[in-house]
């Protein structure tokens, strides 16, 4: 089973690692969260790793979806930020800091073990964002961490979408992480460009926290 994007009308094969590159105003955050929403809509299991947003923002984002198959790993909040009787607490793991790479990987593996046992048609992972990791650590350390993660995705026939901030990294950092990916998605100046698994380009606009595809180049 291939993994479908919410938009545009495209699919990606199991075991694919994707790097999504765009600036703060490109809409990449909308794209990445909609990638999770499409998986939840299709009954797939999903893991959302956030190094930027408090857990309350993540829960608000997915409140209109059945989050029974969503695992959340948050590096910005703690358990005390939610009520003790919150019904989905078992689906959330808190990491003290984006520097705790071993804990992040351990929680991803824990969720993979849990979700595999539910006979889901697929597993999606969004890592938002790699740029935050590079703020706290060096490229060599982050590369090793992501090398393990991307190999895990391949072995599990899952799909991984990693976000990265345009304009704050040098070419060496971007090209190094591109080598771990089977596809690069770039969002800039009203265009979504796919490289690797596809060569398609689309014009788009952002409207009310959603992305609207306006044409194909």
JSON list of C-alpha atoms in Angstrom, two decimals:
[
{"chain": "A", "resi": 1, "resn": "UNK", "atom": "CA", "xyz": [0.00, 0.00, 0.00]},
{"chain": "A", "resi": 2, "resn": "UNK", "atom": "CA", "xyz": [1.33, 3.42, -0.97]},
{"chain": "A", "resi": 3, "resn": "UNK", "atom": "CA", "xyz": [0.91, 6.49, 1.21]},
{"chain": "A", "resi": 4, "resn": "UNK", "atom": "CA", "xyz": [-1.27, 9.25, -0.22]},
{"chain": "A", "resi": 5, "resn": "UNK", "atom": "CA", "xyz": [-0.72, 12.97, 0.22]},
{"chain": "A", "resi": 6, "resn": "UNK", "atom": "CA", "xyz": [-3.74, 15.06, 1.11]},
{"chain": "A", "resi": 7, "resn": "UNK", "atom": "CA", "xyz": [-2.63, 17.27, -1.76]},
{"chain": "A", "resi": 8, "resn": "UNK", "atom": "CA", "xyz": [-1.53, 17.18, -4.41]},
{"chain": "A", "resi": 9, "resn": "UNK", "atom": "CA", "xyz": [-2.90, 13.91, -5.83]},
{"chain": "A", "resi": 10, "resn": "UNK", "atom": "CA", "xyz": [0.27, 11.87, -5.34]},
{"chain": "A", "resi": 11, "resn": "UNK", "atom": "CA", "xyz": [1.49, 8.77, -3.53]},
{"chain": "A", "resi": 12, "resn": "UNK", "atom": "CA", "xyz": [4.78, 7.64, -2.05]},
{"chain": "A", "resi": 13, "resn": "UNK", "atom": "CA", "xyz": [6.00, 4.06, -1.59]},
{"chain": "A", "resi": 14, "resn": "UNK", "atom": "CA", "xyz": [6.40, 2.37, 1.81]},
{"chain": "A", "resi": 15, "resn": "UNK", "atom": "CA", "xyz": [9.86, 2.80, 3.33]},
{"chain": "A", "resi": 16, "resn": "UNK", "atom": "CA", "xyz": [10.30, 6.31, 1.93]},
{"chain": "A", "resi": 17, "resn": "UNK", "atom": "CA", "xyz": [11.98, 9.12, 3.88]},
{"chain": "A", "resi": 18, "resn": "UNK", "atom": "CA", "xyz": [11.07, 12.66, 2.81]},
{"chain": "A", "resi": 19, "resn": "UNK", "atom": "CA", "xyz": [12.67, 16.01, 3.61]},
{"chain": "A", "resi": 20, "resn": "UNK", "atom": "CA", "xyz": [10.35, 19.04, 3.50]},
{"chain": "A", "resi": 21, "resn": "UNK", "atom": "CA", "xyz": [12.15, 22.36, 3.08]},
{"chain": "A", "resi": 22, "resn": "UNK", "atom": "CA", "xyz": [10.46, 25.76, 3.39]},
{"chain": "A", "resi": 23, "resn": "UNK", "atom": "CA", "xyz": [10.63, 29.05, 5.24]},
{"chain": "A", "resi": 24, "resn": "UNK", "atom": "CA", "xyz": [8.46, 30.15, 8.15]},
{"chain": "A", "resi": 25, "resn": "UNK", "atom": "CA", "xyz": [5.72, 31.52, 5.88]},
{"chain": "A", "resi": 26, "resn": "UNK", "atom": "CA", "xyz": [5.76, 28.81, 3.20]},
{"chain": "A", "resi": 27, "resn": "UNK", "atom": "CA", "xyz": [3.00, 26.68, 4.68]},
{"chain": "A", "resi": 28, "resn": "UNK", "atom": "CA", "xyz": [5.26, 23.72, 5.36]},
{"chain": "A", "resi": 29, "resn": "UNK", "atom": "CA", "xyz": [3.79, 23.35, 8.86]},
{"chain": "A", "resi": 30, "resn": "UNK", "atom": "CA", "xyz": [0.32, 23.06, 7.35]},
{"chain": "A", "resi": 31, "resn": "UNK", "atom": "CA", "xyz": [1.60, 20.53, 4.81]},
{"chain": "A", "resi": 32, "resn": "UNK", "atom": "CA", "xyz": [3.27, 18.34, 7.44]},
{"chain": "A", "resi": 33, "resn": "UNK", "atom": "CA", "xyz": [0.28, 18.29, 9.78]},
{"chain": "A", "resi": 34, "resn": "UNK", "atom": "CA", "xyz": [-2.07, 17.57, 6.89]},
{"chain": "A", "resi": 35, "resn": "UNK", "atom": "CA", "xyz": [0.16, 14.62, 6.03]},
{"chain": "A", "resi": 36, "resn": "UNK", "atom": "CA", "xyz": [-0.71, 13.20, 9.46]},
{"chain": "A", "resi": 37, "resn": "UNK", "atom": "CA", "xyz": [-4.39, 14.05, 9.07]},
{"chain": "A", "resi": 38, "resn": "UNK", "atom": "CA", "xyz": [-4.56, 12.17, 5.77]},
{"chain": "A", "resi": 39, "resn": "UNK", "atom": "CA", "xyz": [-3.12, 9.11, 7.48]},
{"chain": "A", "resi": 40, "resn": "UNK", "atom": "CA", "xyz": [-5.60, 9.30, 10.36]},
{"chain": "A", "resi": 41, "resn": "UNK", "atom": "CA", "xyz": [-8.45, 9.67, 7.87]},
{"chain": "A", "resi": 42, "resn": "UNK", "atom": "CA", "xyz": [-7.28, 6.50, 6.10]},
{"chain": "A", "resi": 43, "resn": "UNK", "atom": "CA", "xyz": [-7.01, 4.48, 9.32]},
{"chain": "A", "resi": 44, "resn": "UNK", "atom": "CA", "xyz": [-3.21, 4.52, 9.34]},
{"chain": "A", "resi": 45, "resn": "UNK", "atom": "CA", "xyz": [-1.15, 4.81, 12.51]},
{"chain": "A", "resi": 46, "resn": "UNK", "atom": "CA", "xyz": [0.76, 8.06, 12.92]},
{"chain": "A", "resi": 47, "resn": "UNK", "atom": "CA", "xyz": [3.55, 9.42, 15.11]},
{"chain": "A", "resi": 48, "resn": "UNK", "atom": "CA", "xyz": [4.00, 13.18, 15.44]},
{"chain": "A", "resi": 49, "resn": "UNK", "atom": "CA", "xyz": [7.28, 14.41, 16.93]},
{"chain": "A", "resi": 50, "resn": "UNK", "atom": "CA", "xyz": [7.29, 18.10, 17.84]},
{"chain": "A", "resi": 51, "resn": "UNK", "atom": "CA", "xyz": [10.37, 20.01, 18.93]},
{"chain": "A", "resi": 52, "resn": "UNK", "atom": "CA", "xyz": [8.67, 23.40, 18.55]},
{"chain": "A", "resi": 53, "resn": "UNK", "atom": "CA", "xyz": [5.02, 23.40, 19.62]},
{"chain": "A", "resi": 54, "resn": "UNK", "atom": "CA", "xyz": [3.55, 22.92, 23.09]},
{"chain": "A", "resi": 55, "resn": "UNK", "atom": "CA", "xyz": [1.44, 19.79, 23.44]},
{"chain": "A", "resi": 56, "resn": "UNK", "atom": "CA", "xyz": [-1.76, 21.86, 23.71]},
{"chain": "A", "resi": 57, "resn": "UNK", "atom": "CA", "xyz": [-1.19, 23.15, 20.14]},
{"chain": "A", "resi": 58, "resn": "UNK", "atom": "CA", "xyz": [-0.72, 19.62, 18.83]},
{"chain": "A", "resi": 59, "resn": "UNK", "atom": "CA", "xyz": [-3.91, 18.40, 20.49]},
{"chain": "A", "resi": 60, "resn": "UNK", "atom": "CA", "xyz": [-5.84, 21.38, 19.14]},
{"chain": "A", "resi": 61, "resn": "UNK", "atom": "CA", "xyz": [-4.52, 20.68, 15.64]},
{"chain": "A", "resi": 62, "resn": "UNK", "atom": "CA", "xyz": [-5.82, 17.11, 15.55]},
{"chain": "A", "resi": 63, "resn": "UNK", "atom": "CA", "xyz": [-8.94, 17.49, 17.71]},
{"chain": "A", "resi": 64, "resn": "UNK", "atom": "CA", "xyz": [-11.33, 16.87, 14.80]},
{"chain": "A", "resi": 65, "resn": "UNK", "atom": "CA", "xyz": [-9.75, 13.49, 13.98]},
{"chain": "A", "resi": 66, "resn": "UNK", "atom": "CA", "xyz": [-9.84, 10.09, 15.61]},
{"chain": "A", "resi": 67, "resn": "UNK", "atom": "CA", "xyz": [-6.52, 10.21, 17.43]},
{"chain": "A", "resi": 68, "resn": "UNK", "atom": "CA", "xyz": [-6.73, 6.67, 18.76]},
{"chain": "A", "resi": 69, "resn": "UNK", "atom": "CA", "xyz": [-3.91, 5.74, 16.36]},
{"chain": "A", "resi": 70, "resn": "UNK", "atom": "CA", "xyz": [-1.80, 8.85, 16.96]},
{"chain": "A", "resi": 71, "resn": "UNK", "atom": "CA", "xyz": [1.32, 8.79, 19.11]},
{"chain": "A", "resi": 72, "resn": "UNK", "atom": "CA", "xyz": [2.72, 12.17, 20.13]},
{"chain": "A", "resi": 73, "resn": "UNK", "atom": "CA", "xyz": [6.27, 12.93, 21.26]},
{"chain": "A", "resi": 74, "resn": "UNK", "atom": "CA", "xyz": [6.70, 16.45, 22.59]},
{"chain": "A", "resi": 75, "resn": "UNK", "atom": "CA", "xyz": [9.94, 18.25, 23.46]},
{"chain": "A", "resi": 76, "resn": "UNK", "atom": "CA", "xyz": [8.36, 21.54, 24.53]},
{"chain": "A", "resi": 77, "resn": "UNK", "atom": "CA", "xyz": [5.94, 20.57, 27.31]},
{"chain": "A", "resi": 78, "resn": "UNK", "atom": "CA", "xyz": [5.71, 18.36, 30.35]},
{"chain": "A", "resi": 79, "resn": "UNK", "atom": "CA", "xyz": [3.04, 16.10, 31.78]},
{"chain": "A", "resi": 80, "resn": "UNK", "atom": "CA", "xyz": [2.00, 18.86, 34.19]},
{"chain": "A", "resi": 81, "resn": "UNK", "atom": "CA", "xyz": [0.78, 20.94, 31.22]},
{"chain": "A", "resi": 82, "resn": "UNK", "atom": "CA", "xyz": [-2.24, 18.63, 30.85]},
{"chain": "A", "resi": 83, "resn": "UNK", "atom": "CA", "xyz": [-4.93, 17.64, 33.30]},
{"chain": "A", "resi": 84, "resn": "UNK", "atom": "CA", "xyz": [-4.24, 14.36, 35.09]},
{"chain": "A", "resi": 85, "resn": "UNK", "atom": "CA", "xyz": [-7.49, 12.90, 33.76]},
{"chain": "A", "resi": 86, "resn": "UNK", "atom": "CA", "xyz": [-6.76, 13.75, 30.11]},
{"chain": "A", "resi": 87, "resn": "UNK", "atom": "CA", "xyz": [-8.14, 10.70, 28.25]},
{"chain": "A", "resi": 88, "resn": "UNK", "atom": "CA", "xyz": [-5.30, 10.33, 25.72]},
{"chain": "A", "resi": 89, "resn": "UNK", "atom": "CA", "xyz": [-2.37, 10.74, 28.12]},
{"chain": "A", "resi": 90, "resn": "UNK", "atom": "CA", "xyz": [-1.14, 7.24, 27.24]},
{"chain": "A", "resi": 91, "resn": "UNK", "atom": "CA", "xyz": [-0.54, 8.38, 23.67]},
{"chain": "A", "resi": 92, "resn": "UNK", "atom": "CA", "xyz": [1.82, 11.19, 24.66]},
{"chain": "A", "resi": 93, "resn": "UNK", "atom": "CA", "xyz": [5.50, 10.99, 25.59]},
{"chain": "A", "resi": 94, "resn": "UNK", "atom": "CA", "xyz": [7.35, 14.01, 26.96]},
{"chain": "A", "resi": 95, "resn": "UNK", "atom": "CA", "xyz": [11.05, 14.61, 26.33]},
{"chain": "A", "resi": 96, "resn": "UNK", "atom": "CA", "xyz": [12.85, 17.19, 28.47]},
{"chain": "A", "resi": 97, "resn": "UNK", "atom": "CA", "xyz": [14.79, 18.75, 25.60]},
{"chain": "A", "resi": 98, "resn": "UNK", "atom": "CA", "xyz": [15.49, 18.34, 21.86]},
{"chain": "A", "resi": 99, "resn": "UNK", "atom": "CA", "xyz": [18.99, 17.27, 22.92]},
{"chain": "A", "resi": 100, "resn": "UNK", "atom": "CA", "xyz": [17.58, 14.02, 24.35]},
{"chain": "A", "resi": 101, "resn": "UNK", "atom": "CA", "xyz": [17.94, 12.13, 21.08]},
{"chain": "A", "resi": 102, "resn": "UNK", "atom": "CA", "xyz": [18.13, 8.70, 22.73]},
{"chain": "A", "resi": 103, "resn": "UNK", "atom": "CA", "xyz": [14.81, 9.32, 24.49]},
{"chain": "A", "resi": 104, "resn": "UNK", "atom": "CA", "xyz": [13.16, 10.52, 21.29]},
{"chain": "A", "resi": 105, "resn": "UNK", "atom": "CA", "xyz": [14.30, 7.40, 19.42]},
{"chain": "A", "resi": 106, "resn": "UNK", "atom": "CA", "xyz": [13.25, 5.13, 22.28]},
{"chain": "A", "resi": 107, "resn": "UNK", "atom": "CA", "xyz": [9.74, 6.61, 22.27]},
{"chain": "A", "resi": 108, "resn": "UNK", "atom": "CA", "xyz": [9.46, 6.31, 18.49]},
{"chain": "A", "resi": 109, "resn": "UNK", "atom": "CA", "xyz": [10.39, 2.62, 18.78]},
{"chain": "A", "resi": 110, "resn": "UNK", "atom": "CA", "xyz": [7.91, 2.19, 21.64]},
{"chain": "A", "resi": 111, "resn": "UNK", "atom": "CA", "xyz": [5.08, 3.63, 19.55]},
{"chain": "A", "resi": 112, "resn": "UNK", "atom": "CA", "xyz": [6.11, 1.51, 16.56]},
{"chain": "A", "resi": 113, "resn": "UNK", "atom": "CA", "xyz": [5.89, -1.62, 18.71]},
{"chain": "A", "resi": 114, "resn": "UNK", "atom": "CA", "xyz": [2.45, -0.60, 19.98]},
{"chain": "A", "resi": 115, "resn": "UNK", "atom": "CA", "xyz": [1.06, 0.42, 16.60]},
{"chain": "A", "resi": 116, "resn": "UNK", "atom": "CA", "xyz": [2.36, -2.62, 14.71]},
{"chain": "A", "resi": 117, "resn": "UNK", "atom": "CA", "xyz": [0.25, -4.82, 16.97]},
{"chain": "A", "resi": 118, "resn": "UNK", "atom": "CA", "xyz": [-2.94, -3.11, 15.79]},
{"chain": "A", "resi": 119, "resn": "UNK", "atom": "CA", "xyz": [-2.78, -4.40, 12.21]},
{"chain": "A", "resi": 120, "resn": "UNK", "atom": "CA", "xyz": [-2.84, -0.95, 10.66]},
{"chain": "A", "resi": 121, "resn": "UNK", "atom": "CA", "xyz": [-2.41, -0.53, 6.89]},
{"chain": "A", "resi": 122, "resn": "UNK", "atom": "CA", "xyz": [0.56, 1.78, 7.34]},
{"chain": "A", "resi": 123, "resn": "UNK", "atom": "CA", "xyz": [2.53, 4.02, 9.68]},
{"chain": "A", "resi": 124, "resn": "UNK", "atom": "CA", "xyz": [3.36, 7.68, 9.10]},
{"chain": "A", "resi": 125, "resn": "UNK", "atom": "CA", "xyz": [5.92, 9.69, 11.08]},
{"chain": "A", "resi": 126, "resn": "UNK", "atom": "CA", "xyz": [6.35, 13.46, 10.97]},
{"chain": "A", "resi": 127, "resn": "UNK", "atom": "CA", "xyz": [9.44, 14.97, 12.62]},
{"chain": "A", "resi": 128, "resn": "UNK", "atom": "CA", "xyz": [8.95, 18.71, 13.14]},
{"chain": "A", "resi": 129, "resn": "UNK", "atom": "CA", "xyz": [11.64, 19.87, 12.97]},
{"chain": "A", "resi": 130, "resn": "UNK", "atom": "CA", "xyz": [15.19, 18.87, 12.14]},
{"chain": "A", "resi": 131, "resn": "UNK", "atom": "CA", "xyz": [16.20, 22.53, 12.25]},
{"chain": "A", "resi": 132, "resn": "UNK", "atom": "CA", "xyz": [15.55, 22.65, 15.99]},
{"chain": "A", "resi": 133, "resn": "UNK", "atom": "CA", "xyz": [17.83, 19.65, 16.52]},
{"chain": "A", "resi": 134, "resn": "UNK", "atom": "CA", "xyz": [20.61, 21.41, 14.62]},
{"chain": "A", "resi": 135, "resn": "UNK", "atom": "CA", "xyz": [20.26, 24.44, 16.88]},
{"chain": "A", "resi": 136, "resn": "UNK", "atom": "CA", "xyz": [21.09, 22.28, 19.91]},
{"chain": "A", "resi": 137, "resn": "UNK", "atom": "CA", "xyz": [23.64, 19.86, 18.47]},
{"chain": "A", "resi": 138, "resn": "UNK", "atom": "CA", "xyz": [26.15, 19.41, 15.67]},
{"chain": "A", "resi": 139, "resn": "UNK", "atom": "CA", "xyz": [25.53, 18.00, 12.22]},
{"chain": "A", "resi": 140, "resn": "UNK", "atom": "CA", "xyz": [27.47, 14.79, 12.84]},
{"chain": "A", "resi": 141, "resn": "UNK", "atom": "CA", "xyz": [25.37, 13.88, 15.89]},
{"chain": "A", "resi": 142, "resn": "UNK", "atom": "CA", "xyz": [22.08, 14.71, 14.16]},
{"chain": "A", "resi": 143, "resn": "UNK", "atom": "CA", "xyz": [23.10, 12.80, 11.05]},
{"chain": "A", "resi": 144, "resn": "UNK", "atom": "CA", "xyz": [23.77, 9.66, 13.10]},
{"chain": "A", "resi": 145, "resn": "UNK", "atom": "CA", "xyz": [20.42, 9.99, 14.86]},
{"chain": "A", "resi": 146, "resn": "UNK", "atom": "CA", "xyz": [18.51, 10.47, 11.61]},
{"chain": "A", "resi": 147, "resn": "UNK", "atom": "CA", "xyz": [20.44, 7.66, 9.96]},
{"chain": "A", "resi": 148, "resn": "UNK", "atom": "CA", "xyz": [19.04, 5.28, 12.58]},
{"chain": "A", "resi": 149, "resn": "UNK", "atom": "CA", "xyz": [15.55, 6.75, 12.23]},
{"chain": "A", "resi": 150, "resn": "UNK", "atom": "CA", "xyz": [15.46, 6.59, 8.44]},
{"chain": "A", "resi": 151, "resn": "UNK", "atom": "CA", "xyz": [16.70, 2.99, 8.43]},
{"chain": "A", "resi": 152, "resn": "UNK", "atom": "CA", "xyz": [13.98, 2.12, 10.95]},
{"chain": "A", "resi": 153, "resn": "UNK", "atom": "CA", "xyz": [11.38, 3.66, 8.63]},
{"chain": "A", "resi": 154, "resn": "UNK", "atom": "CA", "xyz": [12.63, 1.56, 5.72]},
{"chain": "A", "resi": 155, "resn": "UNK", "atom": "CA", "xyz": [12.59, -1.63, 7.79]},
{"chain": "A", "resi": 156, "resn": "UNK", "atom": "CA", "xyz": [9.02, -0.97, 8.97]},
{"chain": "A", "resi": 157, "resn": "UNK", "atom": "CA", "xyz": [7.67, -0.01, 5.52]},
{"chain": "A", "resi": 158, "resn": "UNK", "atom": "CA", "xyz": [6.58, 3.25, 7.14]},
{"chain": "A", "resi": 159, "resn": "UNK", "atom": "CA", "xyz": [6.98, 6.76, 5.75]},
{"chain": "A", "resi": 160, "resn": "UNK", "atom": "CA", "xyz": [8.83, 9.67, 7.35]},
{"chain": "A", "resi": 161, "resn": "UNK", "atom": "CA", "xyz": [8.40, 13.38, 6.65]},
{"chain": "A", "resi": 162, "resn": "UNK", "atom": "CA", "xyz": [11.09, 15.59, 8.21]},
{"chain": "A", "resi": 163, "resn": "UNK", "atom": "CA", "xyz": [10.70, 19.38, 8.15]},
{"chain": "A", "resi": 164, "resn": "UNK", "atom": "CA", "xyz": [13.60, 21.77, 7.79]},
{"chain": "A", "resi": 165, "resn": "UNK", "atom": "CA", "xyz": [13.68, 25.57, 7.84]},
{"chain": "A", "resi": 166, "resn": "UNK", "atom": "CA", "xyz": [14.81, 27.25, 4.63]},
{"chain": "A", "resi": 167, "resn": "UNK", "atom": "CA", "xyz": [17.34, 30.07, 4.97]},
{"chain": "A", "resi": 168, "resn": "UNK", "atom": "CA", "xyz": [18.93, 29.10, 8.30]},
{"chain": "A", "resi": 169, "resn": "UNK", "atom": "CA", "xyz": [21.17, 26.21, 7.18]},
{"chain": "A", "resi": 170, "resn": "UNK", "atom": "CA", "xyz": [24.23, 26.07, 4.99]},
{"chain": "A", "resi": 171, "resn": "UNK", "atom": "CA", "xyz": [24.40, 23.88, 1.90]},
{"chain": "A", "resi": 172, "resn": "UNK", "atom": "CA", "xyz": [26.43, 21.20, 3.70]},
{"chain": "A", "resi": 173, "resn": "UNK", "atom": "CA", "xyz": [23.71, 20.66, 6.31]},
{"chain": "A", "resi": 174, "resn": "UNK", "atom": "CA", "xyz": [20.94, 20.47, 3.73]},
{"chain": "A", "resi": 175, "resn": "UNK", "atom": "CA", "xyz": [22.83, 18.20, 1.31]},
{"chain": "A", "resi": 176, "resn": "UNK", "atom": "CA", "xyz": [23.88, 15.89, 4.15]},
{"chain": "A", "resi": 177, "resn": "UNK", "atom": "CA", "xyz": [20.30, 15.34, 5.24]},
{"chain": "A", "resi": 178, "resn": "UNK", "atom": "CA", "xyz": [19.14, 15.03, 1.64]},
{"chain": "A", "resi": 179, "resn": "UNK", "atom": "CA", "xyz": [21.35, 11.93, 1.40]},
{"chain": "A", "resi": 180, "resn": "UNK", "atom": "CA", "xyz": [19.19, 10.27, 4.05]},
{"chain": "A", "resi": 181, "resn": "UNK", "atom": "CA", "xyz": [16.03, 10.96, 2.05]},
{"chain": "A", "resi": 182, "resn": "UNK", "atom": "CA", "xyz": [14.47, 9.41, -1.00]},
{"chain": "A", "resi": 183, "resn": "UNK", "atom": "CA", "xyz": [12.61, 12.60, -1.79]},
{"chain": "A", "resi": 184, "resn": "UNK", "atom": "CA", "xyz": [12.91, 16.36, -1.30]},
{"chain": "A", "resi": 185, "resn": "UNK", "atom": "CA", "xyz": [9.83, 18.58, -1.15]},
{"chain": "A", "resi": 186, "resn": "UNK", "atom": "CA", "xyz": [10.49, 22.31, -1.44]},
{"chain": "A", "resi": 187, "resn": "UNK", "atom": "CA", "xyz": [7.88, 24.97, -0.72]},
{"chain": "A", "resi": 188, "resn": "UNK", "atom": "CA", "xyz": [8.87, 28.45, -1.87]},
{"chain": "A", "resi": 189, "resn": "UNK", "atom": "CA", "xyz": [7.34, 31.44, -3.67]},
{"chain": "A", "resi": 190, "resn": "UNK", "atom": "CA", "xyz": [3.99, 29.76, -4.17]},
{"chain": "A", "resi": 191, "resn": "UNK", "atom": "CA", "xyz": [5.40, 26.53, -5.62]},
{"chain": "A", "resi": 192, "resn": "UNK", "atom": "CA", "xyz": [5.63, 23.01, -4.24]},
{"chain": "A", "resi": 193, "resn": "UNK", "atom": "CA", "xyz": [8.42, 21.11, -5.97]},
{"chain": "A", "resi": 194, "resn": "UNK", "atom": "CA", "xyz": [9.04, 17.38, -5.65]},
{"chain": "A", "resi": 195, "resn": "UNK", "atom": "CA", "xyz": [12.40, 15.77, -6.35]},
{"chain": "A", "resi": 196, "resn": "UNK", "atom": "CA", "xyz": [13.57, 12.18, -6.02]},
{"chain": "A", "resi": 197, "resn": "UNK", "atom": "CA", "xyz": [10.45, 10.05, -6.12]},
{"chain": "A", "resi": 198, "resn": "UNK", "atom": "CA", "xyz": [8.80, 12.57, -8.49]},
{"chain": "A", "resi": 199, "resn": "UNK", "atom": "CA", "xyz": [9.63, 15.61, -10.62]},
{"chain": "A", "resi": 200, "resn": "UNK", "atom": "CA", "xyz": [6.27, 17.37, -10.45]},
{"chain": "A", "resi": 201, "resn": "UNK", "atom": "CA", "xyz": [5.72, 21.04, -9.58]},
{"chain": "A", "resi": 202, "resn": "UNK", "atom": "CA", "xyz": [2.54, 22.71, -8.37]},
{"chain": "A", "resi": 203, "resn": "UNK", "atom": "CA", "xyz": [1.41, 26.26, -7.74]},
{"chain": "A", "resi": 204, "resn": "UNK", "atom": "CA", "xyz": [-0.31, 26.77, -4.39]},
{"chain": "A", "resi": 205, "resn": "UNK", "atom": "CA", "xyz": [-1.75, 29.31, -1.99]},
{"chain": "A", "resi": 206, "resn": "UNK", "atom": "CA", "xyz": [-2.36, 29.23, 1.74]},
{"chain": "A", "resi": 207, "resn": "UNK", "atom": "CA", "xyz": [-5.87, 30.14, 2.88]},
{"chain": "A", "resi": 208, "resn": "UNK", "atom": "CA", "xyz": [-7.19, 29.93, 6.44]},
{"chain": "A", "resi": 209, "resn": "UNK", "atom": "CA", "xyz": [-4.57, 27.41, 7.59]},
{"chain": "A", "resi": 210, "resn": "UNK", "atom": "CA", "xyz": [-5.01, 25.21, 4.55]},
{"chain": "A", "resi": 211, "resn": "UNK", "atom": "CA", "xyz": [-3.12, 24.76, 1.31]},
{"chain": "A", "resi": 212, "resn": "UNK", "atom": "CA", "xyz": [-4.92, 25.16, -2.00]},
{"chain": "A", "resi": 213, "resn": "UNK", "atom": "CA", "xyz": [-3.31, 23.73, -5.14]},
{"chain": "A", "resi": 214, "resn": "UNK", "atom": "CA", "xyz": [-3.98, 26.18, -7.99]},
{"chain": "A", "resi": 215, "resn": "UNK", "atom": "CA", "xyz": [-2.28, 24.40, -10.87]},
{"chain": "A", "resi": 216, "resn": "UNK", "atom": "CA", "xyz": [0.52, 22.12, -12.06]},
{"chain": "A", "resi": 217, "resn": "UNK", "atom": "CA", "xyz": [3.60, 23.47, -13.82]}
]
